[in-house]
Structure formats: structure tokens, C-alpha cells
């Protein structure tokens, strides 16, 4: 299946970030830089590299948790509910900094990111930097309600990936989720 990956040149070495599993690969063939659609099976066969082996100037991937709230109270959740939640203005500012940082993969999590009304805008702002693929760790509870706003049949599926973490009640919808692309409505 073709899905979204991020490719970058790090000191003369092309590196491909897989947002579904957080791994980094060295492609044996030329790959366009930026957010690219690649065959997931082909990428899985490429040699894996650890970020420390590349000595990057910035992290290759990161988790952005702009929300603390969640609609569930799962006993295994490690989120710290005592942390102050960021404001919409702070989230926009952080998304701009993330886009400018050159990071390849950004997983928006929380809390439950689908509770954020500005989630599509945050994802678009991060992708506007030209390099990052954006994924979202969600319990899936609000996915049906937000799907039209967040997704489209695009060539860069990002929400969620094949091995993405989804609440068990939503695993039956996995095939529907695989075709989603976290993008800004009305923009390519």
C-alpha cells in the first residue's frame, strides 16, 4: 500500500521516516525529498538507521501533545492530567516552530487530539514546512464525526497508519482509517 513518508537529506545521506512505526530507513534508490508517497513494503525492506548514527542537528521525529483532555478514562493511560493545556494561540505558535524545525515526522497526540477544533489547521501548519508527515494517535471515538473534516482520498494516508494505535472498539474500522489523510480542508 502507498502511504506517506518523509524524506530528507542529512549531511549527504537520504533518510526516510516512517510515521506509522517511527522508524528511519536508508533508501537504496533516489527518493524525492519532502512528504512522499512510497510503498510501505518496499520501505520496510530498506536498512533501518537510528537517529544517533546520523548525528542530526535536530530530532528526526517528535510527538506533539497539544491537548490534555480526553473523552475516555483508560486505566493504562500515562497522560498527566495535571499539566496545563495549551491555548489555541500557543498551539499555532508551536506548530509554526515545529514546521520550521525541519523535523520529518510529527505525531499529534494528547489527551485526545480529535477533541481539538483546530486539529486540521495545526496539521496543515506543520506540513507547510515542506518536510514533515503528520500522524495522529487517537482512541478513534470521534473519528466518524471528524472524518469528513480531516480526511480525503489522497495519496498520503497519515491518520492513522497501518500499525497506528487505535482504541480497541475502533479496530474494526481500521480499513476505513487507512485511507485518511490529515490535511487542511480545501487545500492540497
mmCIF file of C-alpha atoms in Angstrom:
data_model
loop_
_atom_site.group_PDB
_atom_site.id
_atom_site.type_symbol
_atom_site.label_atom_id
_atom_site.label_comp_id
_atom_site.label_asym_id
_atom_site.label_seq_id
_atom_site.Cartn_x
_atom_site.Cartn_y
_atom_site.Cartn_z
ATOM 1 C CA UNK A 1 0.000 0.000 0.000
ATOM 2 C CA UNK A 2 1.219 3.503 -0.828
ATOM 3 C CA UNK A 3 1.264 5.859 2.134
ATOM 4 C CA UNK A 4 3.022 8.987 3.352
ATOM 5 C CA UNK A 5 6.668 9.086 4.369
ATOM 6 C CA UNK A 6 9.062 11.999 4.869
ATOM 7 C CA UNK A 7 12.447 12.036 3.147
ATOM 8 C CA UNK A 8 15.310 14.386 3.941
ATOM 9 C CA UNK A 9 18.988 14.842 3.258
ATOM 10 C CA UNK A 10 21.036 14.744 6.451
ATOM 11 C CA UNK A 11 24.670 15.598 5.767
ATOM 12 C CA UNK A 12 24.579 13.929 2.344
ATOM 13 C CA UNK A 13 22.565 10.872 3.416
ATOM 14 C CA UNK A 14 18.935 10.463 2.355
ATOM 15 C CA UNK A 15 16.778 9.285 5.244
ATOM 16 C CA UNK A 16 13.130 8.206 5.040
ATOM 17 C CA UNK A 17 10.925 8.492 8.145
ATOM 18 C CA UNK A 18 8.022 6.038 8.580
ATOM 19 C CA UNK A 19 5.344 7.805 10.646
ATOM 20 C CA UNK A 20 3.354 4.622 11.292
ATOM 21 C CA UNK A 21 6.100 2.984 13.344
ATOM 22 C CA UNK A 22 8.553 5.830 13.957
ATOM 23 C CA UNK A 23 11.443 4.130 12.160
ATOM 24 C CA UNK A 24 14.041 5.669 9.835
ATOM 25 C CA UNK A 25 15.357 3.983 6.701
ATOM 26 C CA UNK A 26 18.166 4.413 4.177
ATOM 27 C CA UNK A 27 16.713 4.095 0.665
ATOM 28 C CA UNK A 28 18.853 2.170 -1.852
ATOM 29 C CA UNK A 29 17.474 4.325 -4.689
ATOM 30 C CA UNK A 30 16.923 8.058 -5.162
ATOM 31 C CA UNK A 31 13.799 9.310 -3.373
ATOM 32 C CA UNK A 32 12.298 12.811 -3.711
ATOM 33 C CA UNK A 33 12.771 14.916 -0.602
ATOM 34 C CA UNK A 34 9.792 16.091 1.450
ATOM 35 C CA UNK A 35 6.498 14.341 2.081
ATOM 36 C CA UNK A 36 6.354 11.486 -0.433
ATOM 37 C CA UNK A 37 4.079 8.542 -1.203
ATOM 38 C CA UNK A 38 6.007 5.251 -1.056
ATOM 39 C CA UNK A 39 5.144 1.566 -0.930
ATOM 40 C CA UNK A 40 5.199 0.527 2.723
ATOM 41 C CA UNK A 41 6.507 -2.969 1.927
ATOM 42 C CA UNK A 42 9.414 -1.590 -0.088
ATOM 43 C CA UNK A 43 10.365 0.829 2.698
ATOM 44 C CA UNK A 44 10.145 -1.951 5.321
ATOM 45 C CA UNK A 45 12.848 -3.842 3.375
ATOM 46 C CA UNK A 46 15.264 -0.886 3.390
ATOM 47 C CA UNK A 47 18.018 -0.813 6.013
ATOM 48 C CA UNK A 48 16.934 0.826 9.248
ATOM 49 C CA UNK A 49 19.073 3.533 10.822
ATOM 50 C CA UNK A 50 18.976 5.005 14.307
ATOM 51 C CA UNK A 51 18.982 8.818 14.572
ATOM 52 C CA UNK A 52 22.159 8.772 16.672
ATOM 53 C CA UNK A 53 24.013 7.132 13.786
ATOM 54 C CA UNK A 54 23.213 10.141 11.594
ATOM 55 C CA UNK A 55 24.145 12.850 14.088
ATOM 56 C CA UNK A 56 21.246 15.105 13.013
ATOM 57 C CA UNK A 57 21.122 18.739 14.107
ATOM 58 C CA UNK A 58 17.507 18.302 15.249
ATOM 59 C CA UNK A 59 15.241 15.363 16.134
ATOM 60 C CA UNK A 60 14.013 13.365 13.151
ATOM 61 C CA UNK A 61 10.583 12.800 14.667
ATOM 62 C CA UNK A 62 8.597 14.004 17.622
ATOM 63 C CA UNK A 63 5.352 13.774 19.494
ATOM 64 C CA UNK A 64 3.300 16.970 19.805
ATOM 65 C CA UNK A 65 0.716 16.752 22.605
ATOM 66 C CA UNK A 66 -1.280 19.976 22.401
ATOM 67 C CA UNK A 67 -4.213 18.666 24.457
ATOM 68 C CA UNK A 68 -4.623 17.072 27.877
ATOM 69 C CA UNK A 69 -8.367 16.417 27.771
ATOM 70 C CA UNK A 70 -9.732 13.020 26.760
ATOM 71 C CA UNK A 71 -13.219 11.605 26.457
ATOM 72 C CA UNK A 72 -12.123 8.269 27.972
ATOM 73 C CA UNK A 73 -10.509 7.292 31.270
ATOM 74 C CA UNK A 74 -8.424 4.285 30.260
ATOM 75 C CA UNK A 75 -6.606 2.741 33.247
ATOM 76 C CA UNK A 76 -3.412 2.203 31.222
ATOM 77 C CA UNK A 77 -3.139 5.833 30.071
ATOM 78 C CA UNK A 78 0.012 7.636 31.170
ATOM 79 C CA UNK A 79 -1.084 11.163 30.290
ATOM 80 C CA UNK A 80 -0.570 13.671 33.090
ATOM 81 C CA UNK A 81 -3.914 15.390 33.609
ATOM 82 C CA UNK A 82 -2.242 17.911 35.929
ATOM 83 C CA UNK A 83 -0.458 19.642 33.042
ATOM 84 C CA UNK A 84 -1.952 22.919 31.816
ATOM 85 C CA UNK A 85 -3.438 22.600 28.349
ATOM 86 C CA UNK A 86 -2.054 24.950 25.700
ATOM 87 C CA UNK A 87 -4.232 27.702 24.254
ATOM 88 C CA UNK A 88 -5.155 27.912 20.567
ATOM 89 C CA UNK A 89 -2.619 30.701 20.098
ATOM 90 C CA UNK A 90 0.123 28.665 21.801
ATOM 91 C CA UNK A 91 -0.732 25.641 19.632
ATOM 92 C CA UNK A 92 -0.480 27.744 16.440
ATOM 93 C CA UNK A 93 2.869 29.166 17.549
ATOM 94 C CA UNK A 94 4.235 25.728 18.410
ATOM 95 C CA UNK A 95 3.020 24.277 15.086
ATOM 96 C CA UNK A 96 4.901 27.054 13.256
ATOM 97 C CA UNK A 97 8.084 26.327 15.219
ATOM 98 C CA UNK A 98 7.729 22.600 14.502
ATOM 99 C CA UNK A 99 7.290 23.278 10.776
ATOM 100 C CA UNK A 100 10.403 25.462 10.735
ATOM 101 C CA UNK A 101 12.483 22.927 12.680
ATOM 102 C CA UNK A 102 12.923 20.504 9.795
ATOM 103 C CA UNK A 103 11.584 17.531 11.774
ATOM 104 C CA UNK A 104 10.445 14.691 9.478
ATOM 105 C CA UNK A 105 7.615 13.135 11.451
ATOM 106 C CA UNK A 106 5.168 14.647 13.910
ATOM 107 C CA UNK A 107 2.651 12.546 15.812
ATOM 108 C CA UNK A 108 -0.109 14.677 17.294
ATOM 109 C CA UNK A 109 -1.375 13.050 20.457
ATOM 110 C CA UNK A 110 -2.617 14.075 23.857
ATOM 111 C CA UNK A 111 -5.140 13.526 25.571
ATOM 112 C CA UNK A 112 -7.447 13.020 22.629
ATOM 113 C CA UNK A 113 -6.418 15.225 19.673
ATOM 114 C CA UNK A 114 -9.737 14.762 17.886
ATOM 115 C CA UNK A 115 -11.244 16.992 20.586
ATOM 116 C CA UNK A 116 -9.229 19.931 19.188
ATOM 117 C CA UNK A 117 -11.295 22.050 16.823
ATOM 118 C CA UNK A 118 -8.093 23.425 15.298
ATOM 119 C CA UNK A 119 -6.533 19.993 14.610
ATOM 120 C CA UNK A 120 -6.725 20.334 10.780
ATOM 121 C CA UNK A 121 -5.145 23.802 10.983
ATOM 122 C CA UNK A 122 -2.330 22.504 13.208
ATOM 123 C CA UNK A 123 -1.590 19.626 10.837
ATOM 124 C CA UNK A 124 -1.613 21.943 7.842
ATOM 125 C CA UNK A 125 0.698 24.415 9.578
ATOM 126 C CA UNK A 126 3.183 21.648 10.375
ATOM 127 C CA UNK A 127 3.055 20.225 6.845
ATOM 128 C CA UNK A 128 3.502 23.729 5.390
ATOM 129 C CA UNK A 129 7.176 23.475 6.371
ATOM 130 C CA UNK A 130 7.526 21.096 3.425
ATOM 131 C CA UNK A 131 9.187 18.123 5.146
ATOM 132 C CA UNK A 132 7.007 16.639 7.860
ATOM 133 C CA UNK A 133 4.408 13.943 7.660
ATOM 134 C CA UNK A 134 1.760 14.305 10.338
ATOM 135 C CA UNK A 135 0.126 11.382 12.082
ATOM 136 C CA UNK A 136 -2.341 11.322 14.924
ATOM 137 C CA UNK A 137 -2.606 8.963 17.884
ATOM 138 C CA UNK A 138 -6.293 8.733 18.715
ATOM 139 C CA UNK A 139 -8.658 6.485 20.594
ATOM 140 C CA UNK A 140 -10.839 6.759 17.480
ATOM 141 C CA UNK A 141 -14.015 7.601 19.380
ATOM 142 C CA UNK A 142 -14.655 10.851 17.483
ATOM 143 C CA UNK A 143 -13.233 9.729 14.157
ATOM 144 C CA UNK A 144 -16.575 9.179 12.440
ATOM 145 C CA UNK A 145 -17.710 12.659 13.479
ATOM 146 C CA UNK A 146 -14.460 14.325 12.340
ATOM 147 C CA UNK A 147 -13.603 12.148 9.321
ATOM 148 C CA UNK A 148 -15.090 14.417 6.652
ATOM 149 C CA UNK A 149 -13.236 17.395 8.074
ATOM 150 C CA UNK A 150 -9.921 15.572 8.470
ATOM 151 C CA UNK A 151 -9.742 13.172 5.571
ATOM 152 C CA UNK A 152 -9.937 12.719 1.858
ATOM 153 C CA UNK A 153 -8.974 10.052 -0.610
ATOM 154 C CA UNK A 154 -5.445 11.357 -1.078
ATOM 155 C CA UNK A 155 -2.189 9.623 -1.882
ATOM 156 C CA UNK A 156 -0.626 10.436 1.512
ATOM 157 C CA UNK A 157 -2.509 8.498 4.185
ATOM 158 C CA UNK A 158 -1.465 9.801 7.600
ATOM 159 C CA UNK A 159 -4.322 9.181 10.030
ATOM 160 C CA UNK A 160 -3.644 6.557 11.268
ATOM 161 C CA UNK A 161 -1.023 4.287 9.721
ATOM 162 C CA UNK A 162 -1.125 0.522 9.392
ATOM 163 C CA UNK A 163 0.258 -0.133 12.863
ATOM 164 C CA UNK A 164 -1.122 3.011 14.468
ATOM 165 C CA UNK A 165 -2.544 2.908 17.987
ATOM 166 C CA UNK A 166 -6.332 2.925 17.946
ATOM 167 C CA UNK A 167 -8.735 2.182 20.791
ATOM 168 C CA UNK A 168 -9.883 -1.499 20.583
ATOM 169 C CA UNK A 169 -13.520 -0.520 19.913
ATOM 170 C CA UNK A 170 -12.400 1.142 16.690
ATOM 171 C CA UNK A 171 -10.134 -1.594 15.301
ATOM 172 C CA UNK A 172 -12.979 -2.838 13.114
ATOM 173 C CA UNK A 173 -12.796 0.486 11.234
ATOM 174 C CA UNK A 174 -9.078 0.113 10.507
ATOM 175 C CA UNK A 175 -9.549 -0.287 6.759
ATOM 176 C CA UNK A 176 -11.603 2.932 6.617
ATOM 177 C CA UNK A 177 -8.929 4.742 8.603
ATOM 178 C CA UNK A 178 -6.131 3.646 6.282
ATOM 179 C CA UNK A 179 -7.438 5.888 3.510
ATOM 180 C CA UNK A 180 -7.474 9.039 5.634
ATOM 181 C CA UNK A 181 -5.118 11.961 5.121
ATOM 182 C CA UNK A 182 -4.745 14.544 7.858
ATOM 183 C CA UNK A 183 -4.857 17.707 5.786
ATOM 184 C CA UNK A 184 -6.389 21.119 5.802
ATOM 185 C CA UNK A 185 -9.858 21.138 4.202
ATOM 186 C CA UNK A 186 -9.813 22.644 0.747
ATOM 187 C CA UNK A 187 -6.032 22.613 0.429
ATOM 188 C CA UNK A 188 -3.866 20.013 -1.296
#
